Amino acid sequence: MTSSIPALGTRTAEDGSALQAVLLDMDGTLVDTEDFWWQAEREIFAELGHSLHEGHREVVVGGPMSRSAGYLIEATGAGITLPELSVRLNDRFEELVGRGVPLMPGAARLLAELAAHEVPAALVSASHRRIIDRVLTSVGAEHFALTLAGDELERTKPHPDPYLLAAEKLGADPARCVVVEDTATGVASAEAAGCRVVAVPSIVPIEPARGRTVVSSLEEVDLPFLRGLITGMR
């Protein structure tokens, strides 16, 4: 899903900041859906005669459907194929989010601030397009110049492809983009693409590192904060 995208080139913000775009993950970052995915996984595997535990959750969080579902089949020995399981998980998740999706604290304010200052934002998710479009009814598609889904790419997170493509489509230099992520998988993807990263861990802790800033909530993130990551002030 794409709306009109401003040509960026080497344009900088009015205050001289070099921030060109903000690229945001969806599940667990902007919307509180990680529990929904876990509920869907637990329910489906219970129907298959298997019980999932928290150790499984720590492995699958933030991963693309193919990796997460494949791991769960292997770990449990469930008699289901990967394509069949993917369909069932997406169907159950879509059913759950159809009842409404809560935004993470600070998400609505941050998206509104980016829009008010005309900073292009992209939604970059490992979730399938059908799921993204359903969640966007809660988040607001108008906040994004671009959205990318995991099933629209040959390689998704943790490969750099999603963030490289998002930057390219926005006409931005990845080094002048800030990515906001909640999982190690997403952080790895963003860092491999050469982006600055703000990590807001949801399930599994993430350690600070060079080029990576860890915060406890999006309530700590605003436009001056993001610009400072590019200019070197933070």
PDB file of C-alpha atoms in Angstrom:
ATOM      1  CA  MET A   1       0.000   0.000   0.000  1.00  0.00           C
ATOM      2  CA  THR A   2       1.612   3.264  -1.118  1.00  0.00           C
ATOM      3  CA  SER A   3       0.562   6.880  -1.061  1.00  0.00           C
ATOM      4  CA  SER A   4       2.307   9.856  -2.666  1.00  0.00           C
ATOM      5  CA  ILE A   5       5.948   9.848  -1.584  1.00  0.00           C
ATOM      6  CA  PRO A   6       7.915  13.090  -1.346  1.00  0.00           C
ATOM      7  CA  ALA A   7      11.205  13.237  -3.234  1.00  0.00           C
ATOM      8  CA  LEU A   8      13.911  13.443  -0.617  1.00  0.00           C
ATOM      9  CA  GLY A   9      17.268  13.343  -2.353  1.00  0.00           C
ATOM     10  CA  THR A  10      19.656  15.202  -0.060  1.00  0.00           C
ATOM     11  CA  ARG A  11      16.949  17.338   1.501  1.00  0.00           C
ATOM     12  CA  THR A  12      17.325  18.019   5.207  1.00  0.00           C
ATOM     13  CA  ALA A  13      14.789  19.212   7.714  1.00  0.00           C
ATOM     14  CA  GLU A  14      14.326  22.903   8.433  1.00  0.00           C
ATOM     15  CA  ASP A  15      16.528  22.661  11.527  1.00  0.00           C
ATOM     16  CA  GLY A  16      19.385  21.218   9.463  1.00  0.00           C
ATOM     17  CA  SER A  17      18.890  17.659  10.687  1.00  0.00           C
ATOM     18  CA  ALA A  18      19.775  14.918   8.235  1.00  0.00           C
ATOM     19  CA  LEU A  19      16.908  12.621   9.239  1.00  0.00           C
ATOM     20  CA  GLN A  20      15.230  11.559   6.000  1.00  0.00           C
ATOM     21  CA  ALA A  21      12.707   8.922   7.079  1.00  0.00           C
ATOM     22  CA  VAL A  22      11.482   6.832  10.000  1.00  0.00           C
ATOM     23  CA  LEU A  23      10.844   3.146   9.334  1.00  0.00           C
ATOM     24  CA  LEU A  24       8.694   1.321  11.870  1.00  0.00           C
ATOM     25  CA  ASP A  25       7.947  -2.291  12.643  1.00  0.00           C
ATOM     26  CA  MET A  26       4.315  -3.153  13.403  1.00  0.00           C
ATOM     27  CA  ASP A  27       3.716  -6.081  15.778  1.00  0.00           C
ATOM     28  CA  GLY A  28       4.921  -5.302  19.275  1.00  0.00           C
ATOM     29  CA  THR A  29       6.307  -1.923  18.183  1.00  0.00           C
ATOM     30  CA  LEU A  30       3.303   0.161  17.109  1.00  0.00           C
ATOM     31  CA  VAL A  31       0.541  -2.233  18.101  1.00  0.00           C
ATOM     32  CA  ASP A  32       0.261  -4.604  21.028  1.00  0.00           C
ATOM     33  CA  THR A  33      -0.255  -7.764  18.975  1.00  0.00           C
ATOM     34  CA  GLU A  34       2.516 -10.075  20.168  1.00  0.00           C
ATOM     35  CA  ASP A  35       0.100 -11.612  22.682  1.00  0.00           C
ATOM     36  CA  PHE A  36      -2.392 -12.131  19.840  1.00  0.00           C
ATOM     37  CA  TRP A  37       0.169 -14.065  17.788  1.00  0.00           C
ATOM     38  CA  TRP A  38       1.071 -16.186  20.803  1.00  0.00           C
ATOM     39  CA  GLN A  39      -2.607 -16.841  21.523  1.00  0.00           C
ATOM     40  CA  ALA A  40      -3.170 -17.903  17.912  1.00  0.00           C
ATOM     41  CA  GLU A  41      -0.136 -20.199  18.007  1.00  0.00           C
ATOM     42  CA  ARG A  42      -1.115 -21.784  21.309  1.00  0.00           C
ATOM     43  CA  GLU A  43      -4.732 -22.332  20.216  1.00  0.00           C
ATOM     44  CA  ILE A  44      -3.814 -23.893  16.877  1.00  0.00           C
ATOM     45  CA  PHE A  45      -1.227 -26.215  18.389  1.00  0.00           C
ATOM     46  CA  ALA A  46      -3.637 -27.203  21.163  1.00  0.00           C
ATOM     47  CA  GLU A  47      -6.094 -28.194  18.432  1.00  0.00           C
ATOM     48  CA  LEU A  48      -3.268 -30.273  16.928  1.00  0.00           C
ATOM     49  CA  GLY A  49      -2.688 -31.961  20.280  1.00  0.00           C
ATOM     50  CA  HIS A  50       0.430 -30.079  21.368  1.00  0.00           C
ATOM     51  CA  SER A  51       1.168 -27.624  24.183  1.00  0.00           C
ATOM     52  CA  LEU A  52       3.482 -24.637  23.637  1.00  0.00           C
ATOM     53  CA  HIS A  53       5.545 -23.140  26.470  1.00  0.00           C
ATOM     54  CA  GLU A  54       7.227 -19.771  27.012  1.00  0.00           C
ATOM     55  CA  GLY A  55      10.530 -21.076  25.678  1.00  0.00           C
ATOM     56  CA  HIS A  56       8.875 -21.505  22.289  1.00  0.00           C
ATOM     57  CA  ARG A  57       7.579 -17.946  22.438  1.00  0.00           C
ATOM     58  CA  GLU A  58      11.046 -16.485  22.927  1.00  0.00           C
ATOM     59  CA  VAL A  59      12.214 -18.227  19.749  1.00  0.00           C
ATOM     60  CA  VAL A  60       9.330 -17.265  17.459  1.00  0.00           C
ATOM     61  CA  VAL A  61       8.780 -13.650  18.548  1.00  0.00           C
ATOM     62  CA  GLY A  62       9.446 -11.167  15.763  1.00  0.00           C
ATOM     63  CA  GLY A  63      10.206 -13.800  13.173  1.00  0.00           C
ATOM     64  CA  PRO A  64       8.680 -14.218   9.714  1.00  0.00           C
ATOM     65  CA  MET A  65       5.815 -16.702   9.462  1.00  0.00           C
ATOM     66  CA  SER A  66       7.897 -19.277   7.592  1.00  0.00           C
ATOM     67  CA  ARG A  67      10.593 -19.370  10.252  1.00  0.00           C
ATOM     68  CA  SER A  68       8.274 -19.259  13.277  1.00  0.00           C
ATOM     69  CA  ALA A  69       5.813 -21.828  11.975  1.00  0.00           C
ATOM     70  CA  GLY A  70       8.590 -24.085  10.745  1.00  0.00           C
ATOM     71  CA  TYR A  71      10.279 -24.004  14.128  1.00  0.00           C
ATOM     72  CA  LEU A  72       7.057 -24.868  15.960  1.00  0.00           C
ATOM     73  CA  ILE A  73       6.349 -27.826  13.667  1.00  0.00           C
ATOM     74  CA  GLU A  74       9.864 -29.160  14.228  1.00  0.00           C
ATOM     75  CA  ALA A  75       9.798 -28.520  17.993  1.00  0.00           C
ATOM     76  CA  THR A  76       6.448 -30.237  18.550  1.00  0.00           C
ATOM     77  CA  GLY A  77       6.410 -32.848  15.802  1.00  0.00           C
ATOM     78  CA  ALA A  78       2.914 -31.686  14.816  1.00  0.00           C
ATOM     79  CA  GLY A  79       1.456 -33.447  11.797  1.00  0.00           C
ATOM     80  CA  ILE A  80       0.834 -30.395   9.636  1.00  0.00           C
ATOM     81  CA  THR A  81       2.631 -28.858   6.676  1.00  0.00           C
ATOM     82  CA  LEU A  82       4.123 -25.375   6.749  1.00  0.00           C
ATOM     83  CA  PRO A  83       1.643 -23.967   4.173  1.00  0.00           C
ATOM     84  CA  GLU A  84      -1.317 -25.448   6.090  1.00  0.00           C
ATOM     85  CA  LEU A  85      -0.096 -24.082   9.405  1.00  0.00           C
ATOM     86  CA  SER A  86       0.598 -20.633   7.937  1.00  0.00           C
ATOM     87  CA  VAL A  87      -2.970 -20.395   6.664  1.00  0.00           C
ATOM     88  CA  ARG A  88      -4.450 -21.489   9.989  1.00  0.00           C
ATOM     89  CA  LEU A  89      -2.277 -19.100  12.006  1.00  0.00           C
ATOM     90  CA  ASN A  90      -3.051 -16.125   9.761  1.00  0.00           C
ATOM     91  CA  ASP A  91      -6.768 -16.935   9.845  1.00  0.00           C
ATOM     92  CA  ARG A  92      -6.805 -17.166  13.645  1.00  0.00           C
ATOM     93  CA  PHE A  93      -4.705 -14.027  14.080  1.00  0.00           C
ATOM     94  CA  GLU A  94      -6.893 -12.075  11.671  1.00  0.00           C
ATOM     95  CA  GLU A  95      -9.927 -13.193  13.645  1.00  0.00           C
ATOM     96  CA  LEU A  96      -8.342 -11.950  16.881  1.00  0.00           C
ATOM     97  CA  VAL A  97      -7.178  -8.560  15.579  1.00  0.00           C
ATOM     98  CA  GLY A  98     -10.531  -8.045  13.895  1.00  0.00           C
ATOM     99  CA  ARG A  99     -11.905  -7.290  17.341  1.00  0.00           C
ATOM    100  CA  GLY A 100      -9.592  -4.264  17.594  1.00  0.00           C
ATOM    101  CA  VAL A 101      -5.890  -3.743  18.168  1.00  0.00           C
ATOM    102  CA  PRO A 102      -4.492  -1.609  21.011  1.00  0.00           C
ATOM    103  CA  LEU A 103      -1.684   0.786  20.101  1.00  0.00           C
ATOM    104  CA  MET A 104       1.499   0.738  22.135  1.00  0.00           C
ATOM    105  CA  PRO A 105       1.950   3.677  24.543  1.00  0.00           C
ATOM    106  CA  GLY A 106       3.300   6.671  22.657  1.00  0.00           C
ATOM    107  CA  ALA A 107       2.622   5.255  19.182  1.00  0.00           C
ATOM    108  CA  ALA A 108      -0.272   7.537  18.215  1.00  0.00           C
ATOM    109  CA  ARG A 109       1.563  10.634  19.440  1.00  0.00           C
ATOM    110  CA  LEU A 110       4.774   9.722  17.575  1.00  0.00           C
ATOM    111  CA  LEU A 111       2.979   9.043  14.286  1.00  0.00           C
ATOM    112  CA  ALA A 112       1.069  12.311  14.581  1.00  0.00           C
ATOM    113  CA  GLU A 113       4.300  14.202  15.270  1.00  0.00           C
ATOM    114  CA  LEU A 114       6.046  12.734  12.241  1.00  0.00           C
ATOM    115  CA  ALA A 115       3.067  13.630  10.041  1.00  0.00           C
ATOM    116  CA  ALA A 116       2.874  17.166  11.430  1.00  0.00           C
ATOM    117  CA  HIS A 117       6.536  17.771  10.550  1.00  0.00           C
ATOM    118  CA  GLU A 118       6.274  15.981   7.185  1.00  0.00           C
ATOM    119  CA  VAL A 119       8.841  13.333   8.074  1.00  0.00           C
ATOM    120  CA  PRO A 120       8.105  10.319   5.831  1.00  0.00           C
ATOM    121  CA  ALA A 121       7.213   7.171   7.751  1.00  0.00           C
ATOM    122  CA  ALA A 122       7.124   3.603   6.460  1.00  0.00           C
ATOM    123  CA  LEU A 123       5.576   0.541   8.048  1.00  0.00           C
ATOM    124  CA  VAL A 124       7.909  -2.425   7.524  1.00  0.00           C
ATOM    125  CA  SER A 125       6.560  -5.722   8.827  1.00  0.00           C
ATOM    126  CA  ALA A 126       7.259  -9.444   8.525  1.00  0.00           C
ATOM    127  CA  SER A 127       3.499 -10.024   8.734  1.00  0.00           C
ATOM    128  CA  HIS A 128       1.532 -10.843   5.595  1.00  0.00           C
ATOM    129  CA  ARG A 129      -0.257  -8.104   3.619  1.00  0.00           C
ATOM    130  CA  ARG A 130      -3.710  -9.289   4.657  1.00  0.00           C
ATOM    131  CA  ILE A 131      -2.729  -8.881   8.310  1.00  0.00           C
ATOM    132  CA  ILE A 132      -1.120  -5.481   7.807  1.00  0.00           C
ATOM    133  CA  ASP A 133      -4.189  -4.131   6.033  1.00  0.00           C
ATOM    134  CA  ARG A 134      -6.427  -5.344   8.858  1.00  0.00           C
ATOM    135  CA  VAL A 135      -4.204  -3.756  11.531  1.00  0.00           C
ATOM    136  CA  LEU A 136      -3.980  -0.488   9.579  1.00  0.00           C
ATOM    137  CA  THR A 137      -7.671   0.086  10.272  1.00  0.00           C
ATOM    138  CA  SER A 138      -6.632   0.596  13.900  1.00  0.00           C
ATOM    139  CA  VAL A 139      -3.303   2.375  13.325  1.00  0.00           C
ATOM    140  CA  GLY A 140      -4.332   4.607  10.414  1.00  0.00           C
ATOM    141  CA  ALA A 141      -2.957   4.027   6.905  1.00  0.00           C
ATOM    142  CA  GLU A 142      -2.750   7.782   6.393  1.00  0.00           C
ATOM    143  CA  HIS A 143       0.300   7.938   8.675  1.00  0.00           C
ATOM    144  CA  PHE A 144       2.494   6.043   6.223  1.00  0.00           C
ATOM    145  CA  ALA A 145       4.006   6.974   2.876  1.00  0.00           C
ATOM    146  CA  LEU A 146       4.736   3.298   2.345  1.00  0.00           C
ATOM    147  CA  THR A 147       3.917  -0.105   3.848  1.00  0.00           C
ATOM    148  CA  LEU A 148       5.823  -3.327   3.162  1.00  0.00           C
ATOM    149  CA  ALA A 149       4.655  -6.842   4.075  1.00  0.00           C
ATOM    150  CA  GLY A 150       6.722  -9.950   4.650  1.00  0.00           C
ATOM    151  CA  ASP A 151       5.014 -11.893   1.865  1.00  0.00           C
ATOM    152  CA  GLU A 152       5.869  -9.174  -0.663  1.00  0.00           C
ATOM    153  CA  LEU A 153       9.601  -9.844  -0.418  1.00  0.00           C
ATOM    154  CA  GLU A 154      11.727 -12.848  -1.370  1.00  0.00           C
ATOM    155  CA  ARG A 155      13.723 -12.361   1.851  1.00  0.00           C
ATOM    156  CA  THR A 156      12.288 -10.704   4.931  1.00  0.00           C
ATOM    157  CA  LYS A 157      13.715 -10.003   8.392  1.00  0.00           C
ATOM    158  CA  PRO A 158      16.418 -10.675   9.630  1.00  0.00           C
ATOM    159  CA  HIS A 159      17.758 -10.009   6.116  1.00  0.00           C
ATOM    160  CA  PRO A 160      18.317  -6.309   5.289  1.00  0.00           C
ATOM    161  CA  ASP A 161      16.022  -6.404   2.247  1.00  0.00           C
ATOM    162  CA  PRO A 162      12.865  -4.933   3.858  1.00  0.00           C
ATOM    163  CA  TYR A 163      14.589  -1.827   5.179  1.00  0.00           C
ATOM    164  CA  LEU A 164      16.775  -1.369   2.116  1.00  0.00           C
ATOM    165  CA  LEU A 165      13.692  -1.498  -0.117  1.00  0.00           C
ATOM    166  CA  ALA A 166      11.727   0.877   2.121  1.00  0.00           C
ATOM    167  CA  ALA A 167      14.555   3.425   2.047  1.00  0.00           C
ATOM    168  CA  GLU A 168      14.928   3.044  -1.709  1.00  0.00           C
ATOM    169  CA  LYS A 169      11.212   3.581  -2.339  1.00  0.00           C
ATOM    170  CA  LEU A 170      11.282   6.689  -0.148  1.00  0.00           C
ATOM    171  CA  GLY A 171      14.352   8.007  -1.965  1.00  0.00           C
ATOM    172  CA  ALA A 172      16.260   8.003   1.304  1.00  0.00           C
ATOM    173  CA  ASP A 173      19.767   7.009   2.340  1.00  0.00           C
ATOM    174  CA  PRO A 174      19.498   4.082   4.816  1.00  0.00           C
ATOM    175  CA  ALA A 175      22.171   5.753   6.952  1.00  0.00           C
ATOM    176  CA  ARG A 176      19.827   8.722   7.335  1.00  0.00           C
ATOM    177  CA  CYS A 177      16.855   6.604   8.345  1.00  0.00           C
ATOM    178  CA  VAL A 178      15.931   5.591  11.875  1.00  0.00           C
ATOM    179  CA  VAL A 179      14.280   2.204  12.350  1.00  0.00           C
ATOM    180  CA  VAL A 180      12.057   1.487  15.357  1.00  0.00           C
ATOM    181  CA  GLU A 181      11.907  -2.221  16.264  1.00  0.00           C
ATOM    182  CA  ASP A 182      10.998  -4.435  19.212  1.00  0.00           C
ATOM    183  CA  THR A 183      12.777  -7.737  18.472  1.00  0.00           C
ATOM    184  CA  ALA A 184      16.317  -8.932  17.845  1.00  0.00           C
ATOM    185  CA  THR A 185      15.228 -10.212  14.423  1.00  0.00           C
ATOM    186  CA  GLY A 186      14.010  -6.776  13.360  1.00  0.00           C
ATOM    187  CA  VAL A 187      17.044  -5.042  14.851  1.00  0.00           C
ATOM    188  CA  ALA A 188      19.352  -7.379  12.902  1.00  0.00           C
ATOM    189  CA  SER A 189      17.506  -6.541   9.681  1.00  0.00           C
ATOM    190  CA  ALA A 190      17.729  -2.787  10.251  1.00  0.00           C
ATOM    191  CA  GLU A 191      21.373  -2.844  11.254  1.00  0.00           C
ATOM    192  CA  ALA A 192      22.300  -5.001   8.257  1.00  0.00           C
ATOM    193  CA  ALA A 193      20.629  -2.338   6.088  1.00  0.00           C
ATOM    194  CA  GLY A 194      22.844   0.350   7.639  1.00  0.00           C
ATOM    195  CA  CYS A 195      20.098   2.179   9.524  1.00  0.00           C
ATOM    196  CA  ARG A 196      20.209   3.732  12.971  1.00  0.00           C
ATOM    197  CA  VAL A 197      18.022   1.715  15.324  1.00  0.00           C
ATOM    198  CA  VAL A 198      15.771   2.462  18.257  1.00  0.00           C
ATOM    199  CA  ALA A 199      14.922  -0.789  20.027  1.00  0.00           C
ATOM    200  CA  VAL A 200      11.827  -0.966  22.219  1.00  0.00           C
ATOM    201  CA  PRO A 201      11.995  -4.567  23.503  1.00  0.00           C
ATOM    202  CA  SER A 202       8.621  -6.288  23.858  1.00  0.00           C
ATOM    203  CA  ILE A 203       9.213  -9.909  24.913  1.00  0.00           C
ATOM    204  CA  VAL A 204      12.962 -10.602  24.840  1.00  0.00           C
ATOM    205  CA  PRO A 205      15.559  -8.071  26.132  1.00  0.00           C
ATOM    206  CA  ILE A 206      17.788  -6.262  23.621  1.00  0.00           C
ATOM    207  CA  GLU A 207      21.167  -4.828  24.627  1.00  0.00           C
ATOM    208  CA  PRO A 208      22.423  -1.392  23.530  1.00  0.00           C
ATOM    209  CA  ALA A 209      25.158  -1.385  20.868  1.00  0.00           C
ATOM    210  CA  ARG A 210      26.914   0.960  18.491  1.00  0.00           C
ATOM    211  CA  GLY A 211      24.270   2.592  16.288  1.00  0.00           C
ATOM    212  CA  ARG A 212      21.510   1.162  18.488  1.00  0.00           C
ATOM    213  CA  THR A 213      19.595   2.937  21.246  1.00  0.00           C
ATOM    214  CA  VAL A 214      17.383   0.952  23.608  1.00  0.00           C
ATOM    215  CA  VAL A 215      14.368   2.574  25.285  1.00  0.00           C
ATOM    216  CA  SER A 216      11.616   1.119  27.433  1.00  0.00           C
ATOM    217  CA  SER A 217       8.684   2.748  25.624  1.00  0.00           C
ATOM    218  CA  LEU A 218       7.780   4.831  22.580  1.00  0.00           C
ATOM    219  CA  GLU A 219       6.845   7.495  25.091  1.00  0.00           C
ATOM    220  CA  GLU A 220      10.591   8.205  25.281  1.00  0.00           C
ATOM    221  CA  VAL A 221      10.794   8.765  21.516  1.00  0.00           C
ATOM    222  CA  ASP A 222       9.987  12.045  19.781  1.00  0.00           C
ATOM    223  CA  LEU A 223      11.202  13.884  16.690  1.00  0.00           C
ATOM    224  CA  PRO A 224      14.116  15.743  18.358  1.00  0.00           C
ATOM    225  CA  PHE A 225      15.262  12.394  19.793  1.00  0.00           C
ATOM    226  CA  LEU A 226      15.179  10.764  16.345  1.00  0.00           C
ATOM    227  CA  ARG A 227      16.958  13.668  14.665  1.00  0.00           C
ATOM    228  CA  GLY A 228      19.623  13.546  17.346  1.00  0.00           C
ATOM    229  CA  LEU A 229      20.414   9.931  16.483  1.00  0.00           C
ATOM    230  CA  ILE A 230      21.376  11.002  12.958  1.00  0.00           C
ATOM    231  CA  THR A 231      23.260  14.178  13.824  1.00  0.00           C
ATOM    232  CA  GLY A 232      25.242  12.400  16.529  1.00  0.00           C
ATOM    233  CA  MET A 233      23.717  14.292  19.428  1.00  0.00           C
ATOM    234  CA  ARG A 234      22.528  10.971  20.896  1.00  0.00           C
TER     235      ARG A 234
END
